[in-house]
Coordinates of C-alpha atoms in Angstrom, one line a residue:
Chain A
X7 CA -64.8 9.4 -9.0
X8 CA -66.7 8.0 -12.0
X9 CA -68.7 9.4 -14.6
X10 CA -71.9 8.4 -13.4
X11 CA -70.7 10.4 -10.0
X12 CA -70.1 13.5 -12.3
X13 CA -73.1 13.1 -14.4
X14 CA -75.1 13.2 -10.8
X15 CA -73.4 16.0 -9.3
X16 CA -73.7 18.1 -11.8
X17 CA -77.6 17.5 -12.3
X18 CA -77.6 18.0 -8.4
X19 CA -75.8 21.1 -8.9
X20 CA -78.3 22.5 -11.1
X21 CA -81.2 21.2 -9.0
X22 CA -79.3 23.2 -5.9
X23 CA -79.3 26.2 -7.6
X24 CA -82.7 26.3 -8.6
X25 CA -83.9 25.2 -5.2
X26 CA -82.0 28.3 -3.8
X27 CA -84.4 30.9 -6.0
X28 CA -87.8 28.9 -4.6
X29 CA -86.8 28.0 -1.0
X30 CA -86.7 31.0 0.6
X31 CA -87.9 29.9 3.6
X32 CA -85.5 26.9 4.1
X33 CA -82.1 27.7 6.3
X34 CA -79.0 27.7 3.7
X35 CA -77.8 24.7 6.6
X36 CA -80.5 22.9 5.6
X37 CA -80.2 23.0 1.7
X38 CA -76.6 22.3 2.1
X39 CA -77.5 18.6 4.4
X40 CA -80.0 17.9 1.5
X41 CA -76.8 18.4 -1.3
X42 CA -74.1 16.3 0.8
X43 CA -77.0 13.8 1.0
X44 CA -77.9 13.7 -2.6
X45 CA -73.8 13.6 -3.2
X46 CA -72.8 11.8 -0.4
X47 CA -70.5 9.4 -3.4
X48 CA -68.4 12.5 -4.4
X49 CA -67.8 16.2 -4.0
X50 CA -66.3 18.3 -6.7
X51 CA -64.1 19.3 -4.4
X52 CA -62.5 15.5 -5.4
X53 CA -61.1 17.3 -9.0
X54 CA -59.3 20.1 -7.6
X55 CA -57.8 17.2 -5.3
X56 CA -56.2 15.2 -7.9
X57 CA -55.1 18.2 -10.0
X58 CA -52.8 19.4 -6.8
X59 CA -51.9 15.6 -6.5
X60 CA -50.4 15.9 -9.6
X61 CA -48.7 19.1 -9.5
X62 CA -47.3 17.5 -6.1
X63 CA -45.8 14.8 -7.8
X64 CA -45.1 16.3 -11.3
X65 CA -41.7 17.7 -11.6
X66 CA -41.4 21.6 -12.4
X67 CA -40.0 25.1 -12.2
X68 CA -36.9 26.5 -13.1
X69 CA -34.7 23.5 -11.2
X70 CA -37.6 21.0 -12.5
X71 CA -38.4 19.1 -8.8
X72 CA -41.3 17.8 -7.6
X73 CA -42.7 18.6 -4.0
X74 CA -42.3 15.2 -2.8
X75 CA -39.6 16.4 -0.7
X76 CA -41.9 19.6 0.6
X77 CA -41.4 19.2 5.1
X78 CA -45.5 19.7 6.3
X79 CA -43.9 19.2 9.8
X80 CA -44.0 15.5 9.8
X81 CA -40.9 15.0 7.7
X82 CA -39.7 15.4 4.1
X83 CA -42.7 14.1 2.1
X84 CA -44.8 13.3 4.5
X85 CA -48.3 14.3 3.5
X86 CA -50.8 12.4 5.7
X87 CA -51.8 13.7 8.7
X88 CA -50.2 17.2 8.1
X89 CA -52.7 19.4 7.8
X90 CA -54.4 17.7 11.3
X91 CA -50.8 20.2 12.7
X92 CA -50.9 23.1 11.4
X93 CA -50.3 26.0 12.0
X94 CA -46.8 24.9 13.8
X95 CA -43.2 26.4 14.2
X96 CA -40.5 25.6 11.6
X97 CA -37.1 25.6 12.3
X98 CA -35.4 26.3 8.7
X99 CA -37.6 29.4 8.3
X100 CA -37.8 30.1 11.9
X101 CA -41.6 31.1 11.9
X102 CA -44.9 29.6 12.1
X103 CA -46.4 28.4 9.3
X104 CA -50.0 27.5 7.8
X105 CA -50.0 25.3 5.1
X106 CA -50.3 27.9 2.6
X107 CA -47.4 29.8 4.0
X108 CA -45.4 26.1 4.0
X109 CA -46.8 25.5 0.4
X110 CA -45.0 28.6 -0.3
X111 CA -41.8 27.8 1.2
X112 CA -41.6 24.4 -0.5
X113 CA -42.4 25.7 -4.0
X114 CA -39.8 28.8 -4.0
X115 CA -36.9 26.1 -2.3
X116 CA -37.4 23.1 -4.1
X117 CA -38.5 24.0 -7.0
X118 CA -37.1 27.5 -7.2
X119 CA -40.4 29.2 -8.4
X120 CA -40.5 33.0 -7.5
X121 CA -42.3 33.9 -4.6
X122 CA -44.6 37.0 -6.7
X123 CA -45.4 34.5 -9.1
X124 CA -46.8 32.4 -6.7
X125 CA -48.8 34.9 -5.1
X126 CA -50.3 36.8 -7.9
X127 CA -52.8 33.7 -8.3
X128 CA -53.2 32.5 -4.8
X129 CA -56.6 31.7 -5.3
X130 CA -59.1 30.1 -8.4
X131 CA -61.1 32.0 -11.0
X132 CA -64.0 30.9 -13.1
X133 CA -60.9 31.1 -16.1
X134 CA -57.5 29.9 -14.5
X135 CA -56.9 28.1 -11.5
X136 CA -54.4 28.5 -8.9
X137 CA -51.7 26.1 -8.3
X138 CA -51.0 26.4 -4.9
X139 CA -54.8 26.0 -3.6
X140 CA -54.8 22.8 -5.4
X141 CA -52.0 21.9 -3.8
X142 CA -53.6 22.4 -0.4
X143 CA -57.1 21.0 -1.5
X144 CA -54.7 17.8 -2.5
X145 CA -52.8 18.1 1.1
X146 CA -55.8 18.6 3.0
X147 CA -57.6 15.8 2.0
X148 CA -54.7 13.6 3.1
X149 CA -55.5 14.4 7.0
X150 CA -59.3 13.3 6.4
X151 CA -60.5 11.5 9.9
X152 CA -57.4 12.6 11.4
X153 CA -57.3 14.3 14.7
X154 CA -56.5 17.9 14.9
X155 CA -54.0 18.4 17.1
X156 CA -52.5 21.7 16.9
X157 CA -50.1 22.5 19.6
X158 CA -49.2 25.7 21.0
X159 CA -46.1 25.2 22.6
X160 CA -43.1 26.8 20.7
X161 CA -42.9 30.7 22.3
X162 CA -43.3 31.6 18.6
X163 CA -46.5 29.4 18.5
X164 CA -47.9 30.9 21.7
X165 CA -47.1 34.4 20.5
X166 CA -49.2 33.4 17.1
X167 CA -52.0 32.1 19.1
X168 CA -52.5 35.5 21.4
X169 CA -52.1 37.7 18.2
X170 CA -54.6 35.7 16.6
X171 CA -56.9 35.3 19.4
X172 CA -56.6 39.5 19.6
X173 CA -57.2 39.7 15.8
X174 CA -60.0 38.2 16.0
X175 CA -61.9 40.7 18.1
X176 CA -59.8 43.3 16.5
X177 CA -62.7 46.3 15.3
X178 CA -61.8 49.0 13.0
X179 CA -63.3 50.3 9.3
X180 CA -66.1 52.0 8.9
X181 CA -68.9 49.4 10.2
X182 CA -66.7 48.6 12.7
X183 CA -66.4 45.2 12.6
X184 CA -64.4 42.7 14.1
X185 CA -64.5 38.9 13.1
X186 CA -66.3 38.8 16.7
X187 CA -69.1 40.8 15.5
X188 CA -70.4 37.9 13.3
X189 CA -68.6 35.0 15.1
X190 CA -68.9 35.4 18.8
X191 CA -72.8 34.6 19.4
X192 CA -74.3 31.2 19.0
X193 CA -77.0 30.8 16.5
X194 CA -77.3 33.9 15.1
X195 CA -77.4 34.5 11.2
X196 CA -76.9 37.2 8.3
X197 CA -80.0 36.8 6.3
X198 CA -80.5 33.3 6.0
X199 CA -76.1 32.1 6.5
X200 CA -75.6 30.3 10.1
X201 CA -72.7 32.2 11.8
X202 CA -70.6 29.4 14.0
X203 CA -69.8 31.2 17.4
X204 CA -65.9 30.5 17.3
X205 CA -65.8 30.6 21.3
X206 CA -68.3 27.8 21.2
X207 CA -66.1 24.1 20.7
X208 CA -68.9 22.4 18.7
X209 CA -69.4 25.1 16.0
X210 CA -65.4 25.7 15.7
X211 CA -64.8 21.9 15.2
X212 CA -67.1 21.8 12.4
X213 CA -66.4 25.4 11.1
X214 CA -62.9 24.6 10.8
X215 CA -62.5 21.1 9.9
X216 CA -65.3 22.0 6.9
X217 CA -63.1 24.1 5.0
X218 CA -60.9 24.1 2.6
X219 CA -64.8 23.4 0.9
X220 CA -66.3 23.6 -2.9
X221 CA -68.4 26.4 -2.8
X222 CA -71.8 25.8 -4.8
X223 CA -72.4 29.2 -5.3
X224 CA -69.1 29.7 -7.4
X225 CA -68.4 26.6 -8.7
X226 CA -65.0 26.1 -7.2
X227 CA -62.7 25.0 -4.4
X228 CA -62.1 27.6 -1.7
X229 CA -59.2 27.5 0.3
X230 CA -58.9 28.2 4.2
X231 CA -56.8 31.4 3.3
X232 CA -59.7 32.6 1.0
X233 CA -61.8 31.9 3.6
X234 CA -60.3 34.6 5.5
X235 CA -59.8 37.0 2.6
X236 CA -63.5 36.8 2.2
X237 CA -64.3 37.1 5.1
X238 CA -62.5 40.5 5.6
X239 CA -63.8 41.4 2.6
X240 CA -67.2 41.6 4.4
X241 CA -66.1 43.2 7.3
X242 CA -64.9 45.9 5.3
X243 CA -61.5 45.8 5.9
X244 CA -58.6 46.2 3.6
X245 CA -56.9 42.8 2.1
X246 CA -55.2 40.8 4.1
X247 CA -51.8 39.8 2.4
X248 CA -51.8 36.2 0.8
X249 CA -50.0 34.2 3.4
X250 CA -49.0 36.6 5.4
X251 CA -48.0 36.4 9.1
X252 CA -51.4 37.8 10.3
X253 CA -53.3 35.2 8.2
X254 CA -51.2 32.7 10.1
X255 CA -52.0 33.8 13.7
X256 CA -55.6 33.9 13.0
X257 CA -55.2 30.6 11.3
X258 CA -53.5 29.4 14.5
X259 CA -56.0 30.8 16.9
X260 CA -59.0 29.6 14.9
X261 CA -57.1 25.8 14.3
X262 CA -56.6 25.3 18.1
X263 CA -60.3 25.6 18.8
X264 CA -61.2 22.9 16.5
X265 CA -58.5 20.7 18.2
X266 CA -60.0 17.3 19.3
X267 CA -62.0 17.3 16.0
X268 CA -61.2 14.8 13.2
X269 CA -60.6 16.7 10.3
X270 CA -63.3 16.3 7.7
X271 CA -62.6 18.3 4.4
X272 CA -62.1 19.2 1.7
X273 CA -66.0 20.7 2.5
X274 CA -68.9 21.5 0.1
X275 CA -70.5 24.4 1.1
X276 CA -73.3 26.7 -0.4
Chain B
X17 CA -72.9 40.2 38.0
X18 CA -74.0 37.4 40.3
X19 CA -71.9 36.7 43.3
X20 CA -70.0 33.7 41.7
X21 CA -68.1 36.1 39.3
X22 CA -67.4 38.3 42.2
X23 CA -65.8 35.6 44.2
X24 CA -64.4 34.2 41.3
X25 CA -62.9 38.0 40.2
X26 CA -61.5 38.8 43.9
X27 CA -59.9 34.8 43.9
X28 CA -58.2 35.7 40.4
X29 CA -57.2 39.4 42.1
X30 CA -55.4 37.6 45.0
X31 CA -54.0 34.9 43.0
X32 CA -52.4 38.0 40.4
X33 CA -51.3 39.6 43.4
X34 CA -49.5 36.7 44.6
X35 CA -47.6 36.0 41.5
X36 CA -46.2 38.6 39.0
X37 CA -49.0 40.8 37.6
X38 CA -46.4 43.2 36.8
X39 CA -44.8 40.7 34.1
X40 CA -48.1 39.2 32.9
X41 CA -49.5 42.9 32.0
X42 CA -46.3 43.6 30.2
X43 CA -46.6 40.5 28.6
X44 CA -50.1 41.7 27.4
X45 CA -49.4 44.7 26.2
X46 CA -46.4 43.7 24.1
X47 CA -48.6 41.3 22.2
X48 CA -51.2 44.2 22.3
X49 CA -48.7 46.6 20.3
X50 CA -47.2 43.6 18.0
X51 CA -50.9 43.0 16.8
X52 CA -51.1 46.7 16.3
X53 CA -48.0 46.3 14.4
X54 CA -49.0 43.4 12.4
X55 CA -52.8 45.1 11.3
X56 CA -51.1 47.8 9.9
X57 CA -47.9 45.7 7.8
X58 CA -50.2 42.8 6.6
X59 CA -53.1 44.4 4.9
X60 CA -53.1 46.4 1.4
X61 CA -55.0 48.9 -0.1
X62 CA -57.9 46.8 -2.3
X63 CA -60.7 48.7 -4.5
X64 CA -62.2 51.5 -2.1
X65 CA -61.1 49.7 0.8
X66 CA -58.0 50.9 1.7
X67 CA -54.8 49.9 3.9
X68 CA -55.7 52.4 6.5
X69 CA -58.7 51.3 7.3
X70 CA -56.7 49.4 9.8
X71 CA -56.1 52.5 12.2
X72 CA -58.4 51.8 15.1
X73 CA -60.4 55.3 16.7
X74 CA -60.4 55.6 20.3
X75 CA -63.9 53.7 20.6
X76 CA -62.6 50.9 18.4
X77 CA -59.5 50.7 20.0
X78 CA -61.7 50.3 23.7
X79 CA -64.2 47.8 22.5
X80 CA -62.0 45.6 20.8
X81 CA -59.8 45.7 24.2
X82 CA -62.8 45.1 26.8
X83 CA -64.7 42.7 24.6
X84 CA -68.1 42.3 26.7
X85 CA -66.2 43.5 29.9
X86 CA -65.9 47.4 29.3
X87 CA -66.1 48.7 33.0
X88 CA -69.5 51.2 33.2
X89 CA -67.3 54.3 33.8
X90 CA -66.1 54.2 30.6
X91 CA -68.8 53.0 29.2
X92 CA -71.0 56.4 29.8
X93 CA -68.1 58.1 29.1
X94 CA -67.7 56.7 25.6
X95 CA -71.6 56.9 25.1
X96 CA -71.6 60.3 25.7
X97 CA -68.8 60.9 23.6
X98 CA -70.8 59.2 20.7
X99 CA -73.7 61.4 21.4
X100 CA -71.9 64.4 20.5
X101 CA -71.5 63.3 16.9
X102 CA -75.0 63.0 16.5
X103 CA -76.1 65.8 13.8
X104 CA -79.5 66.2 14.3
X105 CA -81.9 67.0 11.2
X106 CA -81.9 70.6 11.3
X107 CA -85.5 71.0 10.3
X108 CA -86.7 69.0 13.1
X109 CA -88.3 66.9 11.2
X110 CA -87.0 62.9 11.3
X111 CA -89.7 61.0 9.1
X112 CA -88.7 60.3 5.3
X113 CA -90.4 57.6 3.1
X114 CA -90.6 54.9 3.8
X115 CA -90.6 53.1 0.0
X116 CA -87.0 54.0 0.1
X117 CA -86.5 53.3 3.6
X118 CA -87.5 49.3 2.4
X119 CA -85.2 49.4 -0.6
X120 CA -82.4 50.4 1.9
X121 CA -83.0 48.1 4.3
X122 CA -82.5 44.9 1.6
X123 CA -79.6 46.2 0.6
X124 CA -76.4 44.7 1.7
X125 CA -74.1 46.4 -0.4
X126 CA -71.7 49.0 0.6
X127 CA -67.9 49.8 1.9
X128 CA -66.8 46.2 0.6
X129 CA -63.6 45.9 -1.8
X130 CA -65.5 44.7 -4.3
X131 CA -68.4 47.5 -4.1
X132 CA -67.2 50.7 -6.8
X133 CA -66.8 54.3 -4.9
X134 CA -69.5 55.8 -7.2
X135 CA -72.4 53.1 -5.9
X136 CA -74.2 54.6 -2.7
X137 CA -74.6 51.9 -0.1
X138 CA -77.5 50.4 1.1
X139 CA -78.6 49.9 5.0
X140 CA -78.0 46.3 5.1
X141 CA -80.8 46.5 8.0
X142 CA -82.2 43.0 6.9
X143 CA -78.5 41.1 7.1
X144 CA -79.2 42.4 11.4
X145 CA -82.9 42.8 11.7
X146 CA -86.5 41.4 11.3
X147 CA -88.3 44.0 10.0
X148 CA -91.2 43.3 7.5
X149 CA -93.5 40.4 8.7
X150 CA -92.9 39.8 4.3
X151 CA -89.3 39.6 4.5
X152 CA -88.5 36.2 5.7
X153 CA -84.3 36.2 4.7
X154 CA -83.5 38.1 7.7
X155 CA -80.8 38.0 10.1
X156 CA -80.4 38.0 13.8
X157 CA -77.4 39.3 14.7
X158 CA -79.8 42.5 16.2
X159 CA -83.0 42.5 17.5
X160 CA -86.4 42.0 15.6
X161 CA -87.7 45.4 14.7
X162 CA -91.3 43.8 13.8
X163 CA -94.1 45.9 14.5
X164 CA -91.9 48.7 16.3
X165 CA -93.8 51.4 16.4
X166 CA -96.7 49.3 17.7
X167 CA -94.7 48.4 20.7
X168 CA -93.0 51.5 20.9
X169 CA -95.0 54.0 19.6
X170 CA -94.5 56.6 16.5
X171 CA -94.2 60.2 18.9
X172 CA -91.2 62.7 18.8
X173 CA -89.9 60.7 21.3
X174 CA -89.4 57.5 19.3
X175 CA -88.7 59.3 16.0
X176 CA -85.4 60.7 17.8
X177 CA -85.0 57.6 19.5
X178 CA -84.5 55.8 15.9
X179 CA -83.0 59.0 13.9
X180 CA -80.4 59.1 16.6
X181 CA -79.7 54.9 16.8
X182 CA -79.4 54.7 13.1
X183 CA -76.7 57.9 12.8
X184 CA -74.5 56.4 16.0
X185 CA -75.8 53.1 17.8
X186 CA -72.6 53.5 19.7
X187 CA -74.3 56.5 21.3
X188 CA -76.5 54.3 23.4
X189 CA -74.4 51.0 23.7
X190 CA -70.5 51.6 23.4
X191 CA -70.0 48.4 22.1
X192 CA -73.2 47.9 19.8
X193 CA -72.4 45.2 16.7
X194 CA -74.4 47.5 14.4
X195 CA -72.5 50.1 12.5
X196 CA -72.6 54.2 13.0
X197 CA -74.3 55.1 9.3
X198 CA -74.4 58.4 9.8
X199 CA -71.3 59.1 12.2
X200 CA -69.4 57.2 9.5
X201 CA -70.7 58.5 6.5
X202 CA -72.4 55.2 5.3
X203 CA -76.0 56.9 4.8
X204 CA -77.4 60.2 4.4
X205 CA -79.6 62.2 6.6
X206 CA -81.8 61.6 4.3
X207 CA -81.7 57.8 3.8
X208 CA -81.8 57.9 7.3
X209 CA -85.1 60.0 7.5
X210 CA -86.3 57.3 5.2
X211 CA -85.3 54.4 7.5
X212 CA -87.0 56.1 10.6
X213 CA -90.4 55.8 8.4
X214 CA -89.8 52.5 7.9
X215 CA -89.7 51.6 11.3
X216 CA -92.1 54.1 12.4
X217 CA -94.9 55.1 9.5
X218 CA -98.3 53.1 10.6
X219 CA -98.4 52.3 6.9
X220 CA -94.8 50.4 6.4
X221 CA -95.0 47.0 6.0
X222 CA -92.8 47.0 9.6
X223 CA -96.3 47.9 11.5
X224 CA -98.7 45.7 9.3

């Protein structure tokens, strides 16, 4: 991306947010199309890609490796097309994995970094960013136009899948909410956000293969595991642990309706 | 039910018979207890929200097994369960102002890790509802509550109606998406007085 591409994004940018106070009436779907349109050249999300290409390929950590030997499930260092796979079952850790989770594996093997410091940034501020979501904003963007194929084969994989698909109706707190409560109707909306309707194909293709996105709003890349971790927040449960093998079946159940999609991220959203 | 599901129900009855519906409901109910299992290890206390916000009540627990296909026995029964909890204003009187009713109704916040313990929370009504012909940010996840009392009149009748659907929705559909604010705690008898005259004062914006 060039400078002129910045310069316009960023005058878009500031145009987006001041057409959000004055357009009331218009759906947040609709602002968004007029952005991507305005921007169709570059999304920010394009910065936070080459800073986790980098920290792919830069060496580092206490025994000072690179990730270029990091297994996505397509072999030692293969990058492209990954992310079109996951969730899927690993043999040397013996467990299903998002890429996230695998991120994780991969920087406390190869390059020895330990696990809590990982996980006390796994996502972006407004002051520090966080190494492992530019990571997957980098690995993400490696399976653009590329099928998704998840497979649910592996009994570990088909056990994932049916605790995801069970989470995701799962109601408890005190509004008693349940991922289905805001996801499980087609076209409905809270305030002026479209909801996709995860049990309808169309809407979980392009739900899923949107995110990782750059969120307008806040000015930075948002990965699929904050996705969630937002989205709980608004459901009023407690926090979901970073990575953690409830993310993952979610993940899994929410990746294999989107299967047949191509995968079009890193997303810009509102 | 139209008679398509009910052949397609008794097909799927005989075909479970045939096979091993013993295996297939042990099967379920393993994965059933290992997602139990895995709510209550993989989340963490946050803010106000805390870890055991997890552990499901018995109404929970039933909805989020039946999804839209809670059989109608159970369905009264947890209804009139629900009912119970109601606590009814005890000076008879359910209409509060509603000024405040509107200001609750916009409000989204609440209940949220990032809301503080100290900060009441508001209705989120419009996040569901249409209510105000002015307020055009709504949401749709529950019916449109324009012009309410105009359709359904502003009597005793209706006042308890929406006093007792605002404390516990789940009173009069199990398995209602909105929340019980006043079963739960989440408003006041008060705020909730205040929310009945929103929906139900000839002078709120709701009936203009």
């Amino acid at each position: 991306m060039n400078t002129s591409n910045v310069k316009k994004i960023i005058l878009v940018l500031a145009l987006a947010t001041s057409y959000a106070a004055v357009a009331g009436e218009v759906s947040d779907s609709d602002k968004i199309a007029q952005y991507r349109e305005m921007i169709s050249d570059g999304n920010p999300a394009d910065f936070d890609e080459m800073r986790g290409e980098e920290l792919w390929k830069t060496a580092s950590g206490p025994k000072n490796a690179t990730l270029q030997q990091c297994d996505l499930g397509k072999g030692a260092g293969v990058v492209k097309g990954a992310y079109a796979e996951l969730p899927r079952y690993f043999k040397d850790t013996q467990k299903v994995q998002d890429l996230e989770s695998r991120l994780l594996t991969c920087m406390t093997t190869l390059q020895g970094i330990p696990e809590e410091e990982i996980t006390a940034r796994p996502f972006s501020s407004d002051t520090k960013q966080s190494d492992i979501s530019s990571l997957a904003t980098y690995v993400v963007g490696q399976s653009k136009n590329v099928k998704m194929n998840v497979l649910v084969k592996n009994p570990k994989e088909k056990e994932a899948y049916e605790i995801g698909k069970r989470m995701f109706s799962y109601r408890a707190g005190p509004y008693d909410f349940a991922c289905s409560t805001c996801h499980a109707t087609s076209h409905v909306r809270i305030r002026m956000q479209d909801l996709p309707n995860f049990f309808d194909k169309k809407d979980a293709q392009s739900a899923y293969t949107s995110w990782p996105a750059y969120r307008v709003s806040q000015g930075l890349t948002r990965s699929f595991q904050w996705r969630l971790n937002d989205c709980y927040r608004q459901q009023r449960f407690p926090e979901p642990k970073f990575a953690s093998e409830a993310t993952i079946a979610l993940t899994m159940f929410l990746a294999v309706s989107a299967n047949g999609a191509d995968y079009a991220g890193p997303g810009l959203k509102r | 039910m139209n008679t398509k599901w009910i052949i397609a129900a008794a097909v799927t009855t005989a075909l479970a018979t045939l096979s091993t519906p013993v295996l297939a409901a042990k099967t379920d109910s393993n994965l059933d207890a290992k997602t139990t299992e895995i709510m209550k290890r993989d989340f963490r206390d946050k803010g106000i929200a805390k870890a055991e916000r997890v552990n499901q009540d018995e109404l929970q627990a039933t909805c989020s097994k039946y999804l839209d296909k809670l059989p109608a026995k159970l369905k009264l029964k947890l209804e009139a369960a629900q009912l119970k909890t109601i606590q009814w204003p005890a000076d008879g009187n359910y209409m509060g102002d509603w000024k405040a009713g509107e200001k609750l109704a916009q409000s989204g916040k609440g209940m949220t890790w990032s809301d503080k313990a100290d900060e009441p929370a508001g209705g989120n009504c419009y996040n569901c509802h249409q209510l105000s012909a002015r307020e055009i940010a709504y949401g749709t996840i529950g019916p449109s509550l324009l012009h309410f009392a105009i359709k359904r009149g502003d009597g005793p009748d209706a006042q308890r109606h929406v006093y007792g659907h605002i404390y516990n929705a789940k009173a009069y559909q199990a398995c209602a998406n909105m929340p019980r604010f006043g079963q739960m705690n989440i408003l006041t008898e008060a705020q909730i007085k205040d929310l009945v005259a929103l929906l139900l004062d000839p002078e709120s914006p709701v009936n203009k």
